PDB file of N, CA and C in Angstrom:
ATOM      1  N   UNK A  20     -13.830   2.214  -7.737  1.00  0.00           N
ATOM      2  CA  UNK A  20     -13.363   2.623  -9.032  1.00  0.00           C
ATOM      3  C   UNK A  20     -12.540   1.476  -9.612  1.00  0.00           C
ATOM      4  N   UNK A  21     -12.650   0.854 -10.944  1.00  0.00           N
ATOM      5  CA  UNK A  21     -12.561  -0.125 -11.515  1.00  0.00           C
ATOM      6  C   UNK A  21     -11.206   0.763 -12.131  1.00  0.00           C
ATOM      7  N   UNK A  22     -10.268  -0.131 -11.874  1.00  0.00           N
ATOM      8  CA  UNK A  22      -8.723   0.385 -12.939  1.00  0.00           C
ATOM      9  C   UNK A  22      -8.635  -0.575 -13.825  1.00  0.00           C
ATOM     10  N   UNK A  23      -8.332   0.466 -15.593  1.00  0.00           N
ATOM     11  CA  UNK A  23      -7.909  -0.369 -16.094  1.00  0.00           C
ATOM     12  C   UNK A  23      -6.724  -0.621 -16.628  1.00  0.00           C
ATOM     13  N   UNK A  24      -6.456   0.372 -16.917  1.00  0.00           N
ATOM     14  CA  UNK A  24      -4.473   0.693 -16.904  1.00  0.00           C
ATOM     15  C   UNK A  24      -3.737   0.704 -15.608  1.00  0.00           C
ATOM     16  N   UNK A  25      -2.436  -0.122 -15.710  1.00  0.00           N
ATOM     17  CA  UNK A  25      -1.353   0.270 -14.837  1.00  0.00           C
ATOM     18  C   UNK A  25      -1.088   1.475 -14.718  1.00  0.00           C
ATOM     19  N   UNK A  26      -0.743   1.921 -13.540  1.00  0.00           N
ATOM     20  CA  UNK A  26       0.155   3.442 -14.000  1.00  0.00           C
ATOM     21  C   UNK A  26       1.597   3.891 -14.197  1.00  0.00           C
ATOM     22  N   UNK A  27       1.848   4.809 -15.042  1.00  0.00           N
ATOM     23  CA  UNK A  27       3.286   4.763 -15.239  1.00  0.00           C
ATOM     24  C   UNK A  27       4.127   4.965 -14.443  1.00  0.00           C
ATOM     25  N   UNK A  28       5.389   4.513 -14.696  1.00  0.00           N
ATOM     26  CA  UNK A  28       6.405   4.486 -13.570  1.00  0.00           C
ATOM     27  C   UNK A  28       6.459   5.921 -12.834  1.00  0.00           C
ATOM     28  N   UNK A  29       6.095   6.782 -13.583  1.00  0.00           N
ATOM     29  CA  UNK A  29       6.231   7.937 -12.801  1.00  0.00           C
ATOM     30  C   UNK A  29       4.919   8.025 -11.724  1.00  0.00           C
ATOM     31  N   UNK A  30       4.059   7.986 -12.339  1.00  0.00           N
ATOM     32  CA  UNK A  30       2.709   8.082 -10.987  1.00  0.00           C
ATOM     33  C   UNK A  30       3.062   6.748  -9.954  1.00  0.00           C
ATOM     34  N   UNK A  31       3.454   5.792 -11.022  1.00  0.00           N
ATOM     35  CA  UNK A  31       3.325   5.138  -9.611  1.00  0.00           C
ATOM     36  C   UNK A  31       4.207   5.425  -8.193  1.00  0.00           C
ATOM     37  N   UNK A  32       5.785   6.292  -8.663  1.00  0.00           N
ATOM     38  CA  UNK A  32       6.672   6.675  -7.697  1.00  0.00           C
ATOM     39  C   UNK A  32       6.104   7.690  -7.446  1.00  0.00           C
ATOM     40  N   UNK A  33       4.935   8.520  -7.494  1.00  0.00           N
ATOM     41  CA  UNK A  33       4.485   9.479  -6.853  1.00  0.00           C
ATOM     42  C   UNK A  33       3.573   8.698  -5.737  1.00  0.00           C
ATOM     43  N   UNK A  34       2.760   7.726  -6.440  1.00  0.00           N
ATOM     44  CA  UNK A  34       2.029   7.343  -5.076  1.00  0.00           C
ATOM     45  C   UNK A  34       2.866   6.503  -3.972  1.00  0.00           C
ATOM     46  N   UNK A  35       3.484   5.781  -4.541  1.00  0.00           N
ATOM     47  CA  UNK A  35       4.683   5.216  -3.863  1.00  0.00           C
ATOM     48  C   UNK A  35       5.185   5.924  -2.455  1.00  0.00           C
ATOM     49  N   UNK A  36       5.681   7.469  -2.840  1.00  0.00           N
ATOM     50  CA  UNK A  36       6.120   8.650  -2.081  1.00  0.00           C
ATOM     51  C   UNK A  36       4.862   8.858  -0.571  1.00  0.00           C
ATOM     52  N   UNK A  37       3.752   9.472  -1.740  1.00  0.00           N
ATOM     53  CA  UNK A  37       2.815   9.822  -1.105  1.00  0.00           C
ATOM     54  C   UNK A  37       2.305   8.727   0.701  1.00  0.00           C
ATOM     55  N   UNK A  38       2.193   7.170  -0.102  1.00  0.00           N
ATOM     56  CA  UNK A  38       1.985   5.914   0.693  1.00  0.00           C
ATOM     57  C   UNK A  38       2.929   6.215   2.094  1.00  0.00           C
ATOM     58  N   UNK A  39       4.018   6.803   1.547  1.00  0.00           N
ATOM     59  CA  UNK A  39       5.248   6.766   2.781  1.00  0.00           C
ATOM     60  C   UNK A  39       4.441   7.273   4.150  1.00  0.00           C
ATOM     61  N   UNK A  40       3.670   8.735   4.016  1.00  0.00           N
ATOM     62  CA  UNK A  40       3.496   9.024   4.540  1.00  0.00           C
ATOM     63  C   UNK A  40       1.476   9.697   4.600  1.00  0.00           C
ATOM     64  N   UNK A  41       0.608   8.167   4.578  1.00  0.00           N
ATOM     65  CA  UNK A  41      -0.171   8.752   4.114  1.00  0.00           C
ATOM     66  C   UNK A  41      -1.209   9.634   4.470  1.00  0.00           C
ATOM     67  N   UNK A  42      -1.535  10.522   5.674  1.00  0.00           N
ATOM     68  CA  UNK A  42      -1.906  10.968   6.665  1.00  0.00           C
ATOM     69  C   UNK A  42      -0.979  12.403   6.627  1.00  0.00           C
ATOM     70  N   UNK A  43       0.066  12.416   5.801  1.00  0.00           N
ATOM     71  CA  UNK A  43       0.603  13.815   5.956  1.00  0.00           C
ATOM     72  C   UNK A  43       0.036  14.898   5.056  1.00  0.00           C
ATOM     73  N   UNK A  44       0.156  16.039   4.491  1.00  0.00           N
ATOM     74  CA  UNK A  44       0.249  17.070   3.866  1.00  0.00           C
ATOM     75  C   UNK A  44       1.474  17.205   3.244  1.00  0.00           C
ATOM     76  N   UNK A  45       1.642  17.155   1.707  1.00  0.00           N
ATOM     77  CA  UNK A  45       2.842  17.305   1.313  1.00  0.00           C
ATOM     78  C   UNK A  45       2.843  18.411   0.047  1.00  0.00           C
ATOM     79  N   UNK A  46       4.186  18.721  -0.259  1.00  0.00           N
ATOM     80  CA  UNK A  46       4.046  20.198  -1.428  1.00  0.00           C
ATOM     81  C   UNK A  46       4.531  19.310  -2.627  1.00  0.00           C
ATOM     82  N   UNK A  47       4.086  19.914  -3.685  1.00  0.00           N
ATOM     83  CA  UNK A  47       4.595  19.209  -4.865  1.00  0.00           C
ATOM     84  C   UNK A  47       6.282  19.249  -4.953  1.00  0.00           C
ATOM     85  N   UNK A  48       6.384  20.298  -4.580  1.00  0.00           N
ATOM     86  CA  UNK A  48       7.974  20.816  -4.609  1.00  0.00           C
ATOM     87  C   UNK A  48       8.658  19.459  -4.377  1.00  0.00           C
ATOM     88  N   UNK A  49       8.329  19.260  -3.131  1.00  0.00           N
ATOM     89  CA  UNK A  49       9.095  18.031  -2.091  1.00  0.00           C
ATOM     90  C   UNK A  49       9.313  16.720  -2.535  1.00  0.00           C
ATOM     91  N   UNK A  50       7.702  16.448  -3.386  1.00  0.00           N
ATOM     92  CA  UNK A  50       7.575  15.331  -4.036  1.00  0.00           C
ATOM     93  C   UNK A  50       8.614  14.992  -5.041  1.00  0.00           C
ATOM     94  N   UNK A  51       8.449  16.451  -5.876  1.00  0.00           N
ATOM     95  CA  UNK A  51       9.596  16.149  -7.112  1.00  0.00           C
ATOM     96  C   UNK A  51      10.588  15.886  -6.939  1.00  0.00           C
ATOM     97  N   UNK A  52      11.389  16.534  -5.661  1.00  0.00           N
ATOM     98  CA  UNK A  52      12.415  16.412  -5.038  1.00  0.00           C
ATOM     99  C   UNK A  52      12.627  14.750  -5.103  1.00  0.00           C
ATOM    100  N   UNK A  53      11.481  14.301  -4.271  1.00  0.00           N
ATOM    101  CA  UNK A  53      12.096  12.864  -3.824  1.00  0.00           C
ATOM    102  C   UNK A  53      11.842  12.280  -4.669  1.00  0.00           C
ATOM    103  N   UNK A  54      10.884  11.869  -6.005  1.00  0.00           N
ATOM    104  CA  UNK A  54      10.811  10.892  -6.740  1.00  0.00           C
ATOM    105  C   UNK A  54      11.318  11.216  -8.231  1.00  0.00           C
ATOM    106  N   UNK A  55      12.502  12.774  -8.309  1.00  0.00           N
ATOM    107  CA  UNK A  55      13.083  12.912  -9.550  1.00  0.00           C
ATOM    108  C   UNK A  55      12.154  13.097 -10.954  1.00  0.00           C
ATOM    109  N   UNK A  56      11.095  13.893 -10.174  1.00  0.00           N
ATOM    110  CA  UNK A  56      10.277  14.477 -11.333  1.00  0.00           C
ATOM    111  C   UNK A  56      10.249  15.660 -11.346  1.00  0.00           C
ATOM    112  N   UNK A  57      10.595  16.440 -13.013  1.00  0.00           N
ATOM    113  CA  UNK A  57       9.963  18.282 -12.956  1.00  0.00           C
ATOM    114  C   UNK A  57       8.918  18.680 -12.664  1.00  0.00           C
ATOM    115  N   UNK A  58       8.180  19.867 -12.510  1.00  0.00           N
ATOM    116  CA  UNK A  58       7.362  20.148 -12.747  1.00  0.00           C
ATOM    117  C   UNK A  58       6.238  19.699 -13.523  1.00  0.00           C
ATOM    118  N   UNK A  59       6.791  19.798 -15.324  1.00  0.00           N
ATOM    119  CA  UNK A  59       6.305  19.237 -16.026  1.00  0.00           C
ATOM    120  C   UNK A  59       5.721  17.813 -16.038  1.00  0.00           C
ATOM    121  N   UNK A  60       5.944  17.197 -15.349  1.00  0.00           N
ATOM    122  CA  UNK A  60       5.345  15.848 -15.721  1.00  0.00           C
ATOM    123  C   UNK A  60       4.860  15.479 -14.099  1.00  0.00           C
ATOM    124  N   UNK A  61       5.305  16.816 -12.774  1.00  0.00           N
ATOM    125  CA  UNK A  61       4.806  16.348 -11.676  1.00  0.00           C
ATOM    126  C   UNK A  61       3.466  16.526 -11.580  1.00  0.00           C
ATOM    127  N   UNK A  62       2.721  17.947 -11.888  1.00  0.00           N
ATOM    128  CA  UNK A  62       1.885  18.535 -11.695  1.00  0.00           C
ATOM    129  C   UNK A  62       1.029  18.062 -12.743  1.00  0.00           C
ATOM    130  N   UNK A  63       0.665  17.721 -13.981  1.00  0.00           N
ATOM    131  CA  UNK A  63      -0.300  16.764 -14.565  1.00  0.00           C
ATOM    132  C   UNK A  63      -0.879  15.204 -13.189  1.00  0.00           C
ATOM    133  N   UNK A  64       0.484  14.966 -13.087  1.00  0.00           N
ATOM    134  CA  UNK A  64       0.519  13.327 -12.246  1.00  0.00           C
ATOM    135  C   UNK A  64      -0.927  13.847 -10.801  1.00  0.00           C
ATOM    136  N   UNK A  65      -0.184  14.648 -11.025  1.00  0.00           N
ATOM    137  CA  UNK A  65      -0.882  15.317  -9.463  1.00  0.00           C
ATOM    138  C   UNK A  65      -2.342  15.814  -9.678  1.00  0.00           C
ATOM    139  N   UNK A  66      -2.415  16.050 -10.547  1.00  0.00           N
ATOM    140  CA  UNK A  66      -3.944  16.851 -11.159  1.00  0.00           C
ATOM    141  C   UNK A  66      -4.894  15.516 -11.324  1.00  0.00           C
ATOM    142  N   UNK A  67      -4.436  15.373 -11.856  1.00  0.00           N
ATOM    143  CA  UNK A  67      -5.091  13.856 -12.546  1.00  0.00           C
ATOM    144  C   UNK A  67      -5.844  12.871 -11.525  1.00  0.00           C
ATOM    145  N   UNK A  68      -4.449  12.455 -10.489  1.00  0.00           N
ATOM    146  CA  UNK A  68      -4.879  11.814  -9.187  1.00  0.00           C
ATOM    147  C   UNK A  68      -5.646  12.697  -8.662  1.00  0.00           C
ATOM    148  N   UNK A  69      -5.656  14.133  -7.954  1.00  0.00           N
ATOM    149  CA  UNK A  69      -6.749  14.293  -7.426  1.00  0.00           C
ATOM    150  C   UNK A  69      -8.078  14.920  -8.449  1.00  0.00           C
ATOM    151  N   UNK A  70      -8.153  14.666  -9.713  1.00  0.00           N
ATOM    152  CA  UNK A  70      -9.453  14.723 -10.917  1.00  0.00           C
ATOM    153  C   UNK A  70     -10.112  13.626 -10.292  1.00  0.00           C
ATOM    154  N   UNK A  71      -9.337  12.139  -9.944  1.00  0.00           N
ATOM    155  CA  UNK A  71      -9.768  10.955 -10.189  1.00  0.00           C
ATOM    156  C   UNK A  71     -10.469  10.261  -8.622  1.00  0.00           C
ATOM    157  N   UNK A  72     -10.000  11.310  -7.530  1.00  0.00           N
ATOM    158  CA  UNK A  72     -10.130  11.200  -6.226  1.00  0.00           C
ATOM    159  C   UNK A  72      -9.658  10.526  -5.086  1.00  0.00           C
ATOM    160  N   UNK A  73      -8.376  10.042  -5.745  1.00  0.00           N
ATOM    161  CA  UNK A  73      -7.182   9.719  -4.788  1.00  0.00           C
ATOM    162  C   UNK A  73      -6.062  10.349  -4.396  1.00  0.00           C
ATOM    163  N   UNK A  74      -6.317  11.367  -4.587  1.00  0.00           N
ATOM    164  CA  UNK A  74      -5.890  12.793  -3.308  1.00  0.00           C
ATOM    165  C   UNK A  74      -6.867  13.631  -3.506  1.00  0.00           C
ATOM    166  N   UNK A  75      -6.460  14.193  -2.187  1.00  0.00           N
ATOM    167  CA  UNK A  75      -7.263  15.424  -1.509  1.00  0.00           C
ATOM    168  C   UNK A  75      -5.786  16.593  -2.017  1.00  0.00           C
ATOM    169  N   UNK A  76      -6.042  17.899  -2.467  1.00  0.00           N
ATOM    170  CA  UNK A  76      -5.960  18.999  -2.953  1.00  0.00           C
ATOM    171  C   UNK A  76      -6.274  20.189  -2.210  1.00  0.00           C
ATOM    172  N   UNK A  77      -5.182  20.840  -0.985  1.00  0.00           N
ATOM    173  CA  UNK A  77      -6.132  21.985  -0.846  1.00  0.00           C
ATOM    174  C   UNK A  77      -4.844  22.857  -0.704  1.00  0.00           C
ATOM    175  N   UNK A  78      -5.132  24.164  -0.518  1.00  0.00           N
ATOM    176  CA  UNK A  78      -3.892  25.332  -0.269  1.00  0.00           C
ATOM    177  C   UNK A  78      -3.966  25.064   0.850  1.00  0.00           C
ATOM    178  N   UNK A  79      -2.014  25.665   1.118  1.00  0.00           N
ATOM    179  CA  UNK A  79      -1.855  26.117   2.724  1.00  0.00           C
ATOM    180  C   UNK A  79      -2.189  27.263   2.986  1.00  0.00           C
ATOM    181  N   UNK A  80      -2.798  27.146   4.396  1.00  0.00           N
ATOM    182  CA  UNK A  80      -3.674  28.009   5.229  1.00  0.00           C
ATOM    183  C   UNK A  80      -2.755  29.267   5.900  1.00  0.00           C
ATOM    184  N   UNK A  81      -1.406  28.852   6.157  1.00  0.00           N
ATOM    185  CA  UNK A  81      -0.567  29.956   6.958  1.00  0.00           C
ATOM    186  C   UNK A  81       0.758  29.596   6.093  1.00  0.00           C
ATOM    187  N   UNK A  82       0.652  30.331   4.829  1.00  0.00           N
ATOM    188  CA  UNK A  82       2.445  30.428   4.387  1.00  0.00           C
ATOM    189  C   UNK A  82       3.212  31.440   4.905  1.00  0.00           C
ATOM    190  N   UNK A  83       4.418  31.201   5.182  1.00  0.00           N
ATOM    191  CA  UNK A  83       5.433  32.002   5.489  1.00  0.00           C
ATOM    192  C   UNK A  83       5.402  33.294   4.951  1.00  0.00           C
ATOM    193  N   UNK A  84       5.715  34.599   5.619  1.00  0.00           N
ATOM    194  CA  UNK A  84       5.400  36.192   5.186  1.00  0.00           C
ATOM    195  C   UNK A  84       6.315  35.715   4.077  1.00  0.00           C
ATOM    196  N   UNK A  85       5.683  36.609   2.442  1.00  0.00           N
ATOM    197  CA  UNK A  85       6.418  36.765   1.327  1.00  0.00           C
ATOM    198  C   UNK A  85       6.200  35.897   0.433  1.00  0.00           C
ATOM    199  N   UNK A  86       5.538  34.734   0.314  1.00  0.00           N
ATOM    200  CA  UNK A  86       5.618  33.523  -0.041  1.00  0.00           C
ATOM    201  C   UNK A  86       3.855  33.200  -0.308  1.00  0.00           C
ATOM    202  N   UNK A  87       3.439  32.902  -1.233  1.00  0.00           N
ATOM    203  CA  UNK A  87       2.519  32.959  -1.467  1.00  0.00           C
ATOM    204  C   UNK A  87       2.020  31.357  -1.020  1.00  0.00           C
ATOM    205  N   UNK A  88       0.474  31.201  -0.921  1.00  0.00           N
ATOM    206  CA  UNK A  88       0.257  29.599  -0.421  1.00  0.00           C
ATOM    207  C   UNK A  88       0.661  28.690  -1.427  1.00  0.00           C
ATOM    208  N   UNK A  89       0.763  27.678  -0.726  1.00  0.00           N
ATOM    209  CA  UNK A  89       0.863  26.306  -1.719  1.00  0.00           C
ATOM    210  C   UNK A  89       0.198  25.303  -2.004  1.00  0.00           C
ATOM    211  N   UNK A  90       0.089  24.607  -2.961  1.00  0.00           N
ATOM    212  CA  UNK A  90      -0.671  23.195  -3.224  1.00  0.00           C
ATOM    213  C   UNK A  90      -0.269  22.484  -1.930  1.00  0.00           C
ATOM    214  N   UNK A  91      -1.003  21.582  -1.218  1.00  0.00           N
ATOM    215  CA  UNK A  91      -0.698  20.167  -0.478  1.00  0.00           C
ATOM    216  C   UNK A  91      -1.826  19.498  -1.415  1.00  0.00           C
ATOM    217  N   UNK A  92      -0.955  18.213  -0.873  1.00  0.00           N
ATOM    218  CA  UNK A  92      -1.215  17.046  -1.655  1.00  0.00           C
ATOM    219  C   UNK A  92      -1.366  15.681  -0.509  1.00  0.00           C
ATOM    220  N   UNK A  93      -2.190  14.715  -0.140  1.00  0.00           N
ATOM    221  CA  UNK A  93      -2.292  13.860   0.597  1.00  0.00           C
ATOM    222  C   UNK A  93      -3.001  12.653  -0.494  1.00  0.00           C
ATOM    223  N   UNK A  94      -2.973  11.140   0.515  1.00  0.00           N
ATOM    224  CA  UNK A  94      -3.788  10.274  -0.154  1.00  0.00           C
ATOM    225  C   UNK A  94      -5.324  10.196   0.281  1.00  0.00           C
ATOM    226  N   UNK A  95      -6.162   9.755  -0.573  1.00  0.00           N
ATOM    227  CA  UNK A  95      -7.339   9.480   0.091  1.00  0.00           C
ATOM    228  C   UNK A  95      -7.602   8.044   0.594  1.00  0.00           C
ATOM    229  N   UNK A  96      -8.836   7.053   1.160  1.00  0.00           N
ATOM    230  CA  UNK A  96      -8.407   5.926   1.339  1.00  0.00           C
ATOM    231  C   UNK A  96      -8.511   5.565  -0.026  1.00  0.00           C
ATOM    232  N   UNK A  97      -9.321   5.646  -1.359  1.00  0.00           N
ATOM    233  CA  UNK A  97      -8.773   5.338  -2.400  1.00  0.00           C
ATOM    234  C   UNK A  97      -7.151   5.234  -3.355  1.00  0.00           C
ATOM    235  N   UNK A  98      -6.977   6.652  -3.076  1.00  0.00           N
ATOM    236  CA  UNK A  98      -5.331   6.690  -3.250  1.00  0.00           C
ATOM    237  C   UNK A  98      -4.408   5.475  -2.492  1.00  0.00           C
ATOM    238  N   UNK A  99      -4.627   5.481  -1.072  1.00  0.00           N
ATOM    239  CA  UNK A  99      -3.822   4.424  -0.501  1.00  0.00           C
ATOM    240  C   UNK A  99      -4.330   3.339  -0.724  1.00  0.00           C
ATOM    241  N   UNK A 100      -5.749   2.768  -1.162  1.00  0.00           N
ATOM    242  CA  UNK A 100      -5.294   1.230  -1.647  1.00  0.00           C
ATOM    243  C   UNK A 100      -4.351   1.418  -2.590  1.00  0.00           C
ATOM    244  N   UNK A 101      -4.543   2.471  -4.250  1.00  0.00           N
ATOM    245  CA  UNK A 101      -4.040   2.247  -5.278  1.00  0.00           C
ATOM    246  C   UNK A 101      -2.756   2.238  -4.865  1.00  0.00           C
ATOM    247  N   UNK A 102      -2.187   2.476  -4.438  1.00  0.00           N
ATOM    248  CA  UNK A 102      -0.788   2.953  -3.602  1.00  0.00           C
ATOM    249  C   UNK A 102      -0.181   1.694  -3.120  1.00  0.00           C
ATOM    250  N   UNK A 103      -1.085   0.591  -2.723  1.00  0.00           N
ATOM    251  CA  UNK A 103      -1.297  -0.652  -2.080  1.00  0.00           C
ATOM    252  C   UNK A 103      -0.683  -1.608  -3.245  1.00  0.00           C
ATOM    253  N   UNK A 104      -1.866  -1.449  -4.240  1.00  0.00           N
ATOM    254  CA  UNK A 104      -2.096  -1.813  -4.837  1.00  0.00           C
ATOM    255  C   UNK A 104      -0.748  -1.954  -5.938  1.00  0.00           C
ATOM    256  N   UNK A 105      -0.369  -0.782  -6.445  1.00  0.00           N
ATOM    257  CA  UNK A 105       1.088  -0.895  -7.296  1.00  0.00           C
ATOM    258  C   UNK A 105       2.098  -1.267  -6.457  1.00  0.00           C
ATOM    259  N   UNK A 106       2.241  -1.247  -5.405  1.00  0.00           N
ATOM    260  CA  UNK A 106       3.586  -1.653  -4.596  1.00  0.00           C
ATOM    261  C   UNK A 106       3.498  -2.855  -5.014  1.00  0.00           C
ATOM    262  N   UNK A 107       2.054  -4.106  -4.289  1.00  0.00           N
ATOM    263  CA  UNK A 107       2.471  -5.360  -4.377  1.00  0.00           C
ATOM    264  C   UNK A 107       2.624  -5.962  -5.886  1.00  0.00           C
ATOM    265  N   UNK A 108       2.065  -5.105  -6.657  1.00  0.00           N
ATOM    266  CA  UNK A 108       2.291  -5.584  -8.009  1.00  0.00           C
ATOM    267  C   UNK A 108       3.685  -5.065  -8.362  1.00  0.00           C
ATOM    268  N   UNK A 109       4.666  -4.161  -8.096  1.00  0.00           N
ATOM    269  CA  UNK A 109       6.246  -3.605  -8.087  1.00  0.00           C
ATOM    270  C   UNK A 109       6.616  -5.155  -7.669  1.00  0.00           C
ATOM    271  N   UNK A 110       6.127  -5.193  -6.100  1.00  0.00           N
ATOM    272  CA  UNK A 110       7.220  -6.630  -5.865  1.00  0.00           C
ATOM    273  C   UNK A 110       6.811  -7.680  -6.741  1.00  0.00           C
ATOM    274  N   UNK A 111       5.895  -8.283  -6.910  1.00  0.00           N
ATOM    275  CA  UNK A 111       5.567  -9.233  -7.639  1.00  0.00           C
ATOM    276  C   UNK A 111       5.942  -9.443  -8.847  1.00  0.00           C
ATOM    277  N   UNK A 112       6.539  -8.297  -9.562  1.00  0.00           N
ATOM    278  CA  UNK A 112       6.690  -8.149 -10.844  1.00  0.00           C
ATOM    279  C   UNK A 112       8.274  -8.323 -11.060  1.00  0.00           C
ATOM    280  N   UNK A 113       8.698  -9.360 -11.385  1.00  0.00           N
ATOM    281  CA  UNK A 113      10.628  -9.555 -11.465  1.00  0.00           C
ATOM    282  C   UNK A 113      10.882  -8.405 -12.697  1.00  0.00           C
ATOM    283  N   UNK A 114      12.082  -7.702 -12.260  1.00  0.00           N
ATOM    284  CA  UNK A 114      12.570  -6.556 -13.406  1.00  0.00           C
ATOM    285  C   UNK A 114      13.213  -7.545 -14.528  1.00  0.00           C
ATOM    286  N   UNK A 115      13.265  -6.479 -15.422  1.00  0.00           N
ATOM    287  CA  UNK A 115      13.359  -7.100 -16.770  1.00  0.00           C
ATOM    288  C   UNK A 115      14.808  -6.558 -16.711  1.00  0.00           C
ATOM    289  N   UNK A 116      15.446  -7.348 -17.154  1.00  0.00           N
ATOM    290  CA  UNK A 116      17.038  -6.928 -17.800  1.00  0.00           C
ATOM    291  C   UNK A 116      16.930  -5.799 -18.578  1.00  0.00           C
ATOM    292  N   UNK A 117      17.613  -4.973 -18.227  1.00  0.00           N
ATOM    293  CA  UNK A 117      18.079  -3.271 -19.216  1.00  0.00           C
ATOM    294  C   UNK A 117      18.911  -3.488 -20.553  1.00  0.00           C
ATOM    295  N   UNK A 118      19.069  -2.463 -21.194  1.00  0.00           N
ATOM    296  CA  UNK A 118      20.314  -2.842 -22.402  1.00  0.00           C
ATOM    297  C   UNK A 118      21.510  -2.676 -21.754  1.00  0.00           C
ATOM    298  N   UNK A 119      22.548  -3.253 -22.749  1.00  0.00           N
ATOM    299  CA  UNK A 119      23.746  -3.050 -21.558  1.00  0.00           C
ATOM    300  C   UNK A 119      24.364  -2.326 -21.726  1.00  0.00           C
ATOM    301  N   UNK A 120      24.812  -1.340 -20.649  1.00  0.00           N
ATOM    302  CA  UNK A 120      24.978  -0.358 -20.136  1.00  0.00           C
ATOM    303  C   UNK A 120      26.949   0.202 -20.765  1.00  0.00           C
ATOM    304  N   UNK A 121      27.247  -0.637 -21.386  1.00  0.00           N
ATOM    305  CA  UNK A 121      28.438  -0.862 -22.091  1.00  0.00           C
ATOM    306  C   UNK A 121      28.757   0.637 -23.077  1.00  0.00           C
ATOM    307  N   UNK A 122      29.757   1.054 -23.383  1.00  0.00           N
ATOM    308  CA  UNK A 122      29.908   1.813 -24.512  1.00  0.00           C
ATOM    309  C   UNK A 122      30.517   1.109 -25.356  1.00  0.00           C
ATOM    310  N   UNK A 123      29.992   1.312 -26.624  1.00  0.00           N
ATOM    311  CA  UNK A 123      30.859   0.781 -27.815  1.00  0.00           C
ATOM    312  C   UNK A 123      31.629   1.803 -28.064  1.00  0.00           C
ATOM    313  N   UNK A 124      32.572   1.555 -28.828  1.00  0.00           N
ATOM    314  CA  UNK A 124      33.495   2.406 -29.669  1.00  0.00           C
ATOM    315  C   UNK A 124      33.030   2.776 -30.790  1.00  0.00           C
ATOM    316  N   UNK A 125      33.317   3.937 -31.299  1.00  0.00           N
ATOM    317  CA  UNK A 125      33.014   4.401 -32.689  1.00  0.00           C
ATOM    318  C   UNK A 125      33.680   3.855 -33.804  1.00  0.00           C
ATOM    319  N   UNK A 126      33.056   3.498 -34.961  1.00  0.00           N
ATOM    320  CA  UNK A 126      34.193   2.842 -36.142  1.00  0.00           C
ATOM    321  C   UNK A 126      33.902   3.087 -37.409  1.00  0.00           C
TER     322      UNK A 126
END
């Protein structure tokens, strides 16, 4: 699969996450947790990647009594190059200076 857009800082700290551990099963919940995304903008990120076939998508098989199943989320080996792939371009890429972080006074 030929990429032609970067992905945004947010997918890319999702695959980022995902890379950590790529062989695991993970819940969206957890994800958001660790890479400081809502719902809202987790679960598109997440859809999308596995629309595109760099995750695998399936429910859990034995949820806890009361608790209905959940999304897991893993990489595929596609996902983990792309995963590969934005890291070395993260390092490679020197950050750009922010605005500064200063308060002015009102006048």
């Amino acid at each position: 699969m030929a990429r032609t857009r970067r992905p945004s800082p947010q997918t890319a700290a999702v695959l980022t996450a995902l890379a950590e551990q790529p062989g695991t099963w993970r819940h969206g919940y957890e994800l958001g947790q660790e890479v400081g995304l809502k719902a809202g903008s987790l679960y598109p990120i997440l859809i999308r990647l596995a629309d595109r076939g760099l995750l695998e998508a399936t429910w859990e098989t034995d949820p806890p009594t009361g608790r209905p199943p959940r999304h897991l989320y893993r990489l595929t080996g596609a996902g983990a190059t792309l995963a590969a792939e934005v890291a070395a371009e993260t390092r490679a890429t020197p950050r750009k200076a922010g605005p500064a972080t200063e308060l002015r006074g009102a006048w």
